[in-house]
Short mmCIF file of C-alpha atoms in Angstrom, two decimals:
data_model
loop_
_atom_site.label_atom_id
_atom_site.label_comp_id
_atom_site.label_asym_id
_atom_site.label_seq_id
_atom_site.Cartn_x
_atom_site.Cartn_y
_atom_site.Cartn_z
CA MET D 28 -22.19 2.76 35.12
CA ARG D 29 -18.52 3.31 34.33
CA LYS D 30 -17.61 6.67 32.80
CA LEU D 31 -14.96 7.34 30.17
CA ASP D 32 -13.90 10.82 29.08
CA VAL D 33 -13.68 11.14 25.30
CA LYS D 34 -10.27 12.85 25.75
CA VAL D 35 -8.85 9.51 26.87
CA ILE D 36 -10.11 7.92 23.66
CA GLN D 37 -8.71 10.78 21.57
CA GLU D 38 -5.24 10.41 23.11
CA ALA D 39 -5.26 6.63 22.68
CA VAL D 40 -6.14 6.96 18.99
CA THR D 41 -3.31 9.46 18.42
CA LYS D 42 -0.71 7.37 20.21
CA SER D 43 -1.75 4.20 18.46
CA LEU D 44 -1.78 5.64 14.92
CA ILE D 45 1.65 7.22 15.32
CA LYS D 46 3.19 4.06 16.76
CA MET D 47 1.78 1.71 14.10
CA ASN D 48 3.09 3.89 11.28
CA TYR D 49 6.68 3.56 12.55
CA GLU D 50 6.77 0.08 14.00
CA LEU D 51 5.50 -3.32 12.89
CA GLU D 52 4.54 -5.94 15.49
CA ASP D 53 7.44 -8.26 16.40
CA SER D 54 5.38 -11.37 15.61
CA PHE D 55 4.71 -10.04 12.10
CA VAL D 56 8.38 -9.15 11.54
CA ARG D 57 9.30 -12.73 12.48
CA LYS D 58 6.94 -13.97 9.76
CA LEU D 59 8.68 -11.75 7.21
CA GLN D 60 12.07 -13.07 8.36
CA ILE D 61 10.90 -16.66 7.88
CA ALA D 62 9.55 -15.71 4.45
CA LYS D 63 12.92 -14.21 3.49
CA ASN D 64 14.77 -17.37 4.52
CA ASN D 65 12.35 -19.51 2.51
CA GLU D 66 12.59 -17.54 -0.75
CA ARG D 67 14.57 -19.36 -3.41
CA SER D 68 15.12 -16.59 -5.96
CA GLU D 69 17.69 -13.88 -5.44
CA ILE D 70 15.34 -11.04 -6.39
CA SER D 71 12.48 -12.03 -4.07
CA LYS D 72 14.94 -12.55 -1.23
CA SER D 73 16.45 -9.16 -1.93
CA ILE D 74 13.00 -7.48 -1.86
CA LEU D 75 12.22 -9.07 1.53
CA THR D 76 15.64 -7.96 2.78
CA GLU D 77 14.76 -4.37 1.83
CA ILE D 78 11.38 -4.67 3.58
CA LEU D 79 13.11 -5.89 6.76
CA GLU D 80 15.79 -3.17 6.57
CA ASN D 81 13.02 -0.61 6.11
CA GLN D 82 11.26 -1.55 9.33
CA ASP D 83 14.58 -1.32 11.22
CA ILE D 84 15.03 2.24 9.92
CA ALA D 85 11.38 3.27 10.50
CA LYS D 86 11.53 2.02 14.10
CA LYS D 87 13.95 4.87 14.88
CA GLY D 88 10.96 7.21 14.59
CA ILE D 89 12.14 9.65 11.92
CA ASN D 90 10.36 8.44 8.78
CA PRO D 91 7.29 6.18 8.72
CA LEU D 92 7.35 2.67 7.23
CA CYS D 93 5.49 3.73 4.09
CA GLN D 94 4.65 7.09 2.53
CA ASP D 95 1.03 5.99 2.27
CA THR D 96 0.24 6.35 5.94
CA GLY D 97 -3.33 5.41 5.18
CA ILE D 98 -6.85 6.39 5.99
CA ALA D 99 -7.69 5.64 9.64
CA VAL D 100 -10.16 2.80 10.13
CA ILE D 101 -11.55 2.38 13.63
CA PHE D 102 -13.82 -0.30 15.04
CA ALA D 103 -15.21 0.82 18.41
CA TYR D 104 -16.75 -1.98 20.48
CA ILE D 105 -18.64 -0.16 23.23
CA GLY D 106 -19.56 -1.95 26.45
CA LYS D 107 -23.22 -1.38 27.26
CA ASP D 108 -22.32 -0.53 30.88
CA LEU D 109 -19.95 2.22 29.77
CA GLN D 110 -20.91 5.86 29.47
CA ILE D 111 -18.69 7.82 27.09
CA GLN D 112 -18.58 11.46 28.17
CA GLY D 113 -18.39 13.55 25.04
CA ASN D 114 -18.87 12.87 21.34
CA LEU D 115 -17.16 9.60 20.40
CA GLU D 116 -16.93 10.30 16.68
CA ALA D 117 -15.56 13.82 17.18
CA GLY D 118 -13.08 12.47 19.75
CA ILE D 119 -11.79 9.81 17.40
CA ASN D 120 -11.42 12.32 14.58
CA ASP D 121 -9.55 14.72 16.88
CA GLY D 122 -7.24 11.83 17.71
CA VAL D 123 -6.66 11.10 14.02
CA ARG D 124 -6.01 14.78 13.24
CA ASN D 125 -3.38 15.06 16.00
CA ALA D 126 -1.70 11.81 14.97
CA TYR D 127 -1.27 12.82 11.34
CA GLU D 128 0.04 16.27 12.30
CA ASP D 129 2.30 15.38 15.25
CA GLY D 130 3.49 12.12 13.69
CA TYR D 131 4.57 13.67 10.37
CA LEU D 132 2.17 11.37 8.54
CA ARG D 133 0.84 12.06 5.06
CA LYS D 134 -2.64 13.51 4.80
CA SER D 135 -4.20 11.28 2.19
CA VAL D 136 -7.93 12.01 2.46
CA VAL D 137 -9.84 14.04 -0.14
CA LYS D 138 -13.27 15.46 0.54
CA HIS D 139 -15.05 14.99 -2.77
CA PRO D 140 -14.89 12.14 -5.31
CA PHE D 141 -14.40 14.54 -8.22
CA ASP D 142 -12.82 17.80 -7.09
CA ARG D 143 -10.30 15.77 -5.00
CA GLN D 144 -9.63 18.59 -2.52
CA ASN D 145 -7.53 17.30 0.38
CA THR D 146 -9.13 17.70 3.83
CA LYS D 147 -5.57 18.49 5.02
CA ASP D 148 -5.85 16.64 8.34
CA ASN D 149 -6.56 13.06 7.23
CA THR D 150 -10.08 13.16 8.65
CA PRO D 151 -12.73 11.90 8.60
CA ALA D 152 -11.76 8.43 9.79
CA ILE D 153 -13.89 5.45 8.79
CA ILE D 154 -15.61 4.58 12.08
CA HIS D 155 -17.68 1.50 12.88
CA THR D 156 -19.39 1.16 16.27
CA LYS D 157 -20.91 -1.89 17.89
CA LEU D 158 -22.51 -2.41 21.32
CA VAL D 159 -21.04 -5.30 23.30
CA GLU D 160 -21.29 -6.71 26.84
CA GLY D 161 -19.28 -5.16 29.68
CA ASP D 162 -18.07 -1.71 30.69
CA LYS D 163 -14.98 -1.37 28.49
CA LEU D 164 -14.29 0.26 25.16
CA THR D 165 -12.21 -1.81 22.73
CA LEU D 166 -10.74 0.03 19.77
CA LYS D 167 -9.36 -1.84 16.78
CA ILE D 168 -7.41 0.67 14.76
CA ALA D 169 -5.81 0.43 11.34
CA ALA D 170 -3.96 2.82 9.04
CA LYS D 171 -5.09 1.40 5.72
CA GLY D 172 -3.17 2.19 2.56
CA ALA D 173 -4.85 2.46 -0.83
CA GLY D 174 -2.54 0.17 -2.83
CA SER D 175 -3.96 -2.95 -1.22
CA GLU D 176 -7.46 -1.55 -0.62
CA ASN D 177 -7.82 -0.79 -4.35
CA MET D 178 -7.27 -4.46 -5.19
CA SER D 179 -10.04 -5.59 -2.80
CA ARG D 180 -13.51 -6.60 -4.01
CA VAL D 181 -17.01 -7.84 -3.13
CA VAL D 182 -18.68 -10.43 -5.36
CA MET D 183 -22.17 -11.92 -4.98
CA LEU D 184 -21.67 -15.62 -5.75
CA LYS D 185 -24.46 -18.17 -6.17
CA PRO D 186 -24.97 -20.56 -3.22
CA SER D 187 -24.27 -23.46 -5.59
CA ASP D 188 -20.76 -22.07 -6.24
CA GLY D 189 -19.84 -23.39 -2.77
CA ILE D 190 -16.37 -23.69 -1.30
CA GLU D 191 -14.74 -24.27 -4.68
CA GLY D 192 -16.35 -21.11 -6.07
CA VAL D 193 -15.05 -19.09 -3.13
CA LYS D 194 -11.54 -20.51 -3.52
CA LYS D 195 -11.45 -19.74 -7.24
CA LEU D 196 -12.65 -16.18 -6.66
CA VAL D 197 -10.06 -15.53 -3.95
CA LYS D 198 -7.18 -17.00 -5.96
CA ASP D 199 -8.18 -15.16 -9.16
CA THR D 200 -8.39 -11.90 -7.20
CA ILE D 201 -4.93 -12.34 -5.70
CA PHE D 202 -3.34 -13.51 -8.95
CA ASN D 203 -4.88 -10.70 -10.99
CA ALA D 204 -3.78 -8.11 -8.43
CA GLY D 205 -0.16 -9.28 -8.91
CA GLY D 206 2.36 -6.93 -7.32
CA ARG D 207 -0.01 -3.97 -6.96
CA PRO D 208 -1.24 -4.62 -3.38
CA CYS D 209 2.39 -4.94 -2.12
CA PRO D 210 2.75 -8.65 -1.31
CA PRO D 211 3.44 -10.46 0.96
CA ILE D 212 -0.16 -9.71 1.85
CA ILE D 213 -2.70 -10.69 4.48
CA VAL D 214 -6.00 -11.78 2.95
CA GLY D 215 -9.17 -10.97 4.91
CA ILE D 216 -12.25 -12.73 3.60
CA GLY D 217 -15.86 -12.13 4.59
CA ILE D 218 -18.33 -14.81 3.55
CA GLY D 219 -22.04 -14.27 4.13
CA GLY D 220 -24.23 -11.45 5.38
CA ASN D 221 -25.09 -9.21 2.46
CA LEU D 222 -23.19 -6.72 0.32
CA GLU D 223 -21.98 -4.41 3.13
CA LYS D 224 -21.83 -7.02 5.90
CA SER D 225 -19.42 -9.21 3.93
CA ALA D 226 -17.11 -6.23 3.40
CA LEU D 227 -17.24 -5.30 7.08
CA ILE D 228 -16.39 -8.78 8.34
CA ALA D 229 -13.60 -9.05 5.75
CA LYS D 230 -12.09 -5.87 7.18
CA GLU D 231 -12.41 -7.26 10.72
CA ALA D 232 -10.69 -10.42 9.45
CA ILE D 233 -7.48 -8.60 8.50
CA LEU D 234 -7.34 -7.25 12.05
CA ARG D 235 -7.40 -10.74 13.60
CA ASP D 236 -4.31 -12.22 15.24
CA LEU D 237 -2.40 -14.03 12.47
CA ASP D 238 -1.83 -17.05 14.69
CA ASP D 239 -5.40 -17.61 15.82
CA GLN D 240 -7.36 -20.60 14.62
CA HIS D 241 -10.99 -20.23 13.48
CA SER D 242 -13.41 -21.99 15.85
CA ASP D 243 -15.39 -23.54 12.94
CA PRO D 244 -13.36 -26.51 11.63
CA ILE D 245 -14.66 -26.09 8.06
CA ILE D 246 -13.54 -22.46 7.99
CA ALA D 247 -10.24 -23.22 9.75
CA LYS D 248 -9.52 -25.82 7.04
CA LEU D 249 -10.45 -23.35 4.29
CA GLU D 250 -8.08 -20.77 5.79
CA ASP D 251 -5.24 -23.32 5.77
CA GLU D 252 -5.95 -24.50 2.25
CA LEU D 253 -6.21 -21.01 0.83
CA TYR D 254 -2.99 -20.00 2.60
CA LYS D 255 -1.19 -22.84 0.86
CA GLU D 256 -2.86 -22.41 -2.53
CA ILE D 257 -2.37 -18.62 -2.63
CA ASN D 258 1.34 -19.13 -2.00
CA GLU D 259 1.42 -21.75 -4.77
CA LEU D 260 0.24 -19.06 -7.21
CA GLY D 261 3.84 -17.83 -7.12
CA VAL D 262 3.03 -14.09 -7.29
CA GLY D 263 5.76 -13.50 -4.71
CA PRO D 264 7.06 -10.40 -2.91
CA MET D 265 5.98 -7.27 -4.83
CA GLY D 266 4.72 -9.55 -7.62
CA VAL D 267 8.16 -10.49 -8.95
CA GLY D 268 7.52 -14.22 -8.51
CA GLY D 269 8.46 -16.22 -5.43
CA ASP D 270 7.42 -18.48 -2.62
CA THR D 271 5.65 -15.95 -0.38
CA THR D 272 2.54 -14.23 -1.69
CA CYS D 273 0.62 -14.15 1.59
CA VAL D 274 1.55 -14.50 5.25
CA GLY D 275 -1.99 -15.08 6.47
CA VAL D 276 -5.55 -15.84 5.37
CA LYS D 277 -8.35 -14.98 7.81
CA ILE D 278 -12.00 -15.72 7.13
CA ASN D 279 -15.06 -14.42 8.97
CA THR D 280 -18.58 -15.64 8.23
CA TYR D 281 -22.12 -14.47 8.92
CA PRO D 282 -25.58 -15.95 8.20
CA MET D 283 -27.09 -14.92 4.84
CA HIS D 284 -30.19 -15.06 2.66
CA ILE D 285 -31.10 -18.46 1.17
CA ALA D 286 -30.41 -17.06 -2.32
CA SER D 287 -27.04 -15.39 -1.56
CA LEU D 288 -23.37 -16.19 -1.12
CA PRO D 289 -21.64 -12.81 -0.75
CA VAL D 290 -17.84 -12.90 -0.66
CA ALA D 291 -15.64 -9.92 0.18
CA ILE D 292 -11.87 -10.02 -0.17
CA ASN D 293 -9.97 -7.30 1.64
CA ILE D 294 -6.23 -7.19 1.10
CA GLN D 295 -3.67 -5.88 3.59
CA CYS D 296 -0.17 -5.02 2.37
CA HIS D 297 3.06 -6.03 4.12
CA ALA D 298 3.11 -2.68 5.94
CA ASN D 299 0.59 -4.25 8.30
CA ARG D 300 -0.34 -1.33 10.53
CA HIS D 301 -2.96 -2.05 13.13
CA ASP D 302 -3.45 -2.02 16.88
CA GLU D 303 -5.95 -2.90 19.58
CA VAL D 304 -6.57 -0.76 22.66
CA ILE D 305 -8.86 -1.54 25.59
CA LEU D 306 -9.99 1.48 27.63
CA MET O 8 24.24 -4.56 -10.56
CA ILE O 9 24.03 -1.64 -12.98
CA ARG O 10 24.77 1.95 -12.03
CA ILE O 11 22.88 4.67 -13.89
CA THR O 12 23.29 8.43 -13.77
CA PRO O 13 20.48 10.26 -15.63
CA PRO O 14 19.82 11.55 -18.25
CA VAL O 15 19.47 8.14 -19.87
CA ASP O 16 20.28 7.43 -23.53
CA ASN O 17 18.93 4.80 -25.95
CA ALA O 18 22.11 2.73 -25.76
CA THR O 19 21.66 2.26 -21.99
CA ILE O 20 17.99 1.37 -22.46
CA LYS O 21 18.89 -1.46 -24.86
CA THR O 22 21.33 -3.08 -22.42
CA LEU O 23 18.79 -3.40 -19.60
CA LYS O 24 17.06 -6.70 -18.95
CA VAL O 25 14.19 -7.69 -16.70
CA GLY O 26 15.38 -8.48 -13.16
CA ASP O 27 18.52 -6.32 -13.41
CA LYS O 28 19.20 -4.45 -10.20
CA VAL O 29 19.83 -0.78 -10.95
CA LEU O 30 21.31 1.80 -8.59
CA PHE O 31 20.50 5.37 -9.58
CA SER O 32 22.74 8.25 -8.61
CA GLY O 33 22.04 11.83 -9.71
CA THR O 34 18.80 13.61 -10.57
CA ILE O 35 15.35 12.05 -10.78
CA TYR O 36 11.97 13.83 -10.80
CA THR O 37 8.91 12.92 -8.76
CA ALA O 38 5.49 12.91 -10.44
CA ARG O 39 2.27 11.09 -9.60
CA ASP O 40 -1.43 11.38 -10.48
CA GLN O 41 -2.13 15.13 -10.40
CA ALA O 42 1.36 16.14 -11.60
CA HIS O 43 0.94 13.86 -14.63
CA ILE O 44 -2.37 15.53 -15.56
CA LYS O 45 -0.65 18.93 -15.47
CA LEU O 46 2.64 17.87 -17.03
CA VAL O 47 1.12 16.40 -20.20
CA GLN O 48 -0.47 19.80 -20.89
CA ASP O 49 2.62 21.79 -19.94
CA MET O 50 4.79 22.49 -22.97
CA ASN O 51 7.44 24.39 -20.98
CA PRO O 52 8.23 22.24 -17.97
CA ALA O 53 10.99 23.36 -15.59
CA PHE O 54 13.16 20.35 -16.50
CA ASP O 55 14.26 18.60 -19.66
CA LEU O 56 12.08 15.56 -20.34
CA GLN O 57 14.67 14.16 -22.76
CA GLY O 58 16.32 11.22 -21.03
CA ALA O 59 14.50 12.00 -17.76
CA VAL O 60 13.72 9.51 -15.01
CA LEU O 61 10.31 9.94 -13.33
CA TYR O 62 9.56 8.53 -9.89
CA TYR O 63 5.95 7.93 -8.84
CA VAL O 64 5.88 9.08 -5.22
CA GLY O 65 4.05 11.34 -2.78
CA PRO O 66 6.25 11.59 0.34
CA THR O 67 5.22 12.14 3.94
CA PRO O 68 6.01 15.58 5.46
CA THR O 69 9.73 16.29 6.00
CA ARG O 70 10.92 16.68 9.58
CA ASP O 71 13.24 19.56 10.47
CA GLY O 72 16.82 18.65 9.67
CA GLN O 73 15.82 15.85 7.28
CA VAL O 74 16.04 15.85 3.48
CA ILE O 75 12.71 14.18 2.79
CA GLY O 76 9.97 12.15 4.47
CA SER O 77 9.12 8.53 3.80
CA CYS O 78 9.20 8.17 0.01
CA GLY O 79 8.41 4.74 -1.40
CA PRO O 80 6.80 4.17 -4.81
CA THR O 81 3.06 4.36 -5.49
CA SER O 82 1.15 2.03 -7.86
CA SER O 83 2.13 2.78 -11.46
CA TYR O 84 -0.98 1.59 -13.32
CA ARG O 85 -2.80 4.84 -12.55
CA MET O 86 -0.24 6.68 -14.70
CA ASP O 87 -0.40 4.25 -17.67
CA GLU O 88 -2.27 6.46 -20.12
CA LEU O 89 -0.62 9.72 -19.12
CA SER O 90 2.84 8.15 -19.44
CA VAL O 91 2.46 7.77 -23.21
CA PRO O 92 2.68 11.47 -24.21
CA LEU O 93 5.56 11.93 -21.76
CA MET O 94 7.53 9.05 -23.28
CA GLU O 95 6.86 10.58 -26.71
CA ARG O 96 8.50 13.75 -25.37
CA GLY O 97 11.60 11.88 -24.24
CA VAL O 98 11.01 10.38 -20.78
CA LYS O 99 13.17 7.26 -20.67
CA MET O 100 12.53 5.66 -17.33
CA MET O 101 9.68 5.44 -14.88
CA ILE O 102 9.99 4.08 -11.34
CA GLY O 103 6.92 2.86 -9.47
CA LYS O 104 5.45 -0.38 -8.23
CA GLY O 105 3.26 -3.13 -9.64
CA ASN O 106 1.97 -4.28 -13.00
CA ARG O 107 0.97 -1.90 -15.78
CA SER O 108 -1.31 -2.28 -18.79
CA GLN O 109 -0.41 -4.14 -21.97
CA ASN O 110 -0.95 -0.92 -23.88
CA PHE O 111 1.56 0.86 -21.66
CA GLN O 112 4.09 -1.89 -22.26
CA LYS O 113 3.60 -1.66 -26.04
CA GLU O 114 4.01 2.14 -26.05
CA MET O 115 7.02 1.88 -23.75
CA ILE O 116 8.82 -0.45 -26.16
CA LYS O 117 7.89 1.77 -29.13
CA ASN O 118 9.38 4.79 -27.35
CA ASN O 119 12.53 3.00 -26.21
CA ALA O 120 11.81 3.40 -22.54
CA VAL O 121 12.07 1.13 -19.48
CA TYR O 122 9.86 0.61 -16.44
CA LEU O 123 11.50 -0.14 -13.10
CA ILE O 124 10.15 -0.91 -9.66
CA ALA O 125 11.40 0.18 -6.28
CA THR O 126 10.20 -1.94 -3.36
CA GLY O 127 6.77 -0.74 -2.25
CA GLY O 128 6.39 -0.02 1.43
CA THR O 129 10.07 0.77 2.00
CA GLY O 130 9.73 4.54 2.21
CA ALA O 131 12.02 4.94 5.21
CA LEU O 132 14.81 2.98 3.51
CA LEU O 133 14.42 4.86 0.22
CA ALA O 134 14.42 8.23 2.04
CA SER O 135 17.95 7.40 3.21
CA LYS O 136 19.05 7.35 -0.48
CA VAL O 137 17.82 10.90 -1.16
CA LYS O 138 20.53 13.50 -0.59
CA GLN O 139 18.76 16.69 -1.74
CA ARG O 140 15.20 17.70 -2.52
CA LYS O 141 13.78 20.82 -4.09
CA VAL O 142 10.25 21.71 -5.23
CA LEU O 143 10.43 22.24 -8.97
CA MET O 144 6.84 22.56 -10.25
CA TYR O 145 3.24 22.65 -9.01
CA GLU O 146 4.07 23.43 -5.37
CA GLU O 147 0.31 23.83 -4.71
CA LEU O 148 -0.07 20.05 -5.06
CA GLY O 149 1.78 19.46 -1.77
CA PRO O 150 3.07 15.87 -1.67
CA GLU O 151 1.98 15.49 -5.32
CA ALA O 152 4.19 18.39 -6.53
CA ILE O 153 7.13 17.69 -8.84
CA TYR O 154 10.32 17.53 -6.79
CA GLU O 155 13.86 17.35 -8.11
CA LEU O 156 15.63 14.69 -6.08
CA GLU O 157 19.36 14.10 -5.90
CA VAL O 158 19.78 10.44 -5.07
CA LYS O 159 22.71 8.18 -4.29
CA ASP O 160 22.51 4.42 -4.92
CA PHE O 161 18.71 4.47 -5.14
CA PRO O 162 17.77 0.76 -5.59
CA CYS O 163 15.40 -0.46 -8.33
CA PHE O 164 14.73 -3.54 -10.45
CA VAL O 165 13.97 -3.55 -14.19
CA ALA O 166 10.33 -4.69 -14.48
CA TYR O 167 9.61 -4.24 -18.23
CA ASP O 168 12.46 -4.09 -20.75
CA VAL O 169 12.49 -3.06 -24.43
CA HIS O 170 12.86 -6.70 -25.44
CA GLY O 171 9.24 -7.35 -24.38
CA ASN O 172 9.94 -9.19 -21.12
CA THR O 173 8.17 -8.68 -17.80
CA LEU O 174 9.35 -9.36 -14.28
CA PHE O 175 5.87 -9.96 -12.91
CA LYS O 176 4.09 -13.16 -12.16
CA GLY O 177 0.33 -12.49 -12.18
CA GLY O 178 -1.31 -9.11 -12.52
CA THR O 179 -3.84 -8.41 -15.24
CA ASP O 180 -5.02 -5.14 -16.75
CA VAL O 181 -7.37 -3.22 -14.47
#
């Protein structure tokens, strides 16, 4: 059985969270550049120009991309032939704590829903673990801001609502959110499972590679159609109207009860901070 | 492009139209959720609300040798109700991001005020427009304290004007 010291995990989490808060992926930046060139109105073009200038400045490593440096969300896929030496959850949280201190990131986590006292170190992270084949640990890490998270939702549709019902729900959600989730957005959709499973697979959806194609042709087609139809809503960059409302739609599905059609819509803002590490 | 140096008067408010690009230079005050709760109850604030410009922001920590951390706008709708008494006491402009409630818009017009947006998620760019920063009130709130910022060419767009127009496409009351 392969062994992995929890310290290695801790350091990887720290490094990853700091880097993602200062630097967007090149492939994502290229999508924003294309969006800027496509915009027809002066104001939406000018907003995308500011977003692109911002990432150039943030890349220098002095100030992060956005002041909302997020709550850390970590999916840990643990190989069943891997033995983690130490406490995984504590290790991840130590990694988060160090990242938010050493990286000059904002501590945005409060302990209690009503007294709102800040935990002062941005912990605890939201951690999801899953056992998988192999002897590796894969971490999918995100720094998730609240502006876009607050516009996300889970709705229990009726099975008879079907594809059209899902499309209407997604488009209404995006249109009603307007500029609040900081478009251009990435839309992660979870269809199926139950209440919490749909939300979980929607979150995993926003972490998918934007250029991948869903293996199920019905879902791949739905992703393409929603991508087009969401952009036709005309919400535009920061909600001011325009050609680019989303730069990606990713859908994950899961089997569900005969009586249910749960749909979760998780929105990711244009400060698309995530990373994947294999240890 | 319109250049504005606060405090702002009614004549300036009337000239502004939705979509106008505004560059602020001079003094603006930061205030977000917790600072709003305190400020509406505070009858002796450390700055003059008359003609004031409020900026909804909670910056990241400031590095040594820097003026401020990343400081882009936060969502404005959370301040909708608390903005009303502040506009009644003279606040003329609010800078944030995203749609606000219809009631806010109505009260804003009644009080001759204007709502502007800065581009959300551009905190590093906006930090480069801040030349000085000092904690003015509620230091215990950390990033949510009220800071007095001296800005130069701080870029915004008029989102709601006093003529009843809105810049936004989509966005309903939440």
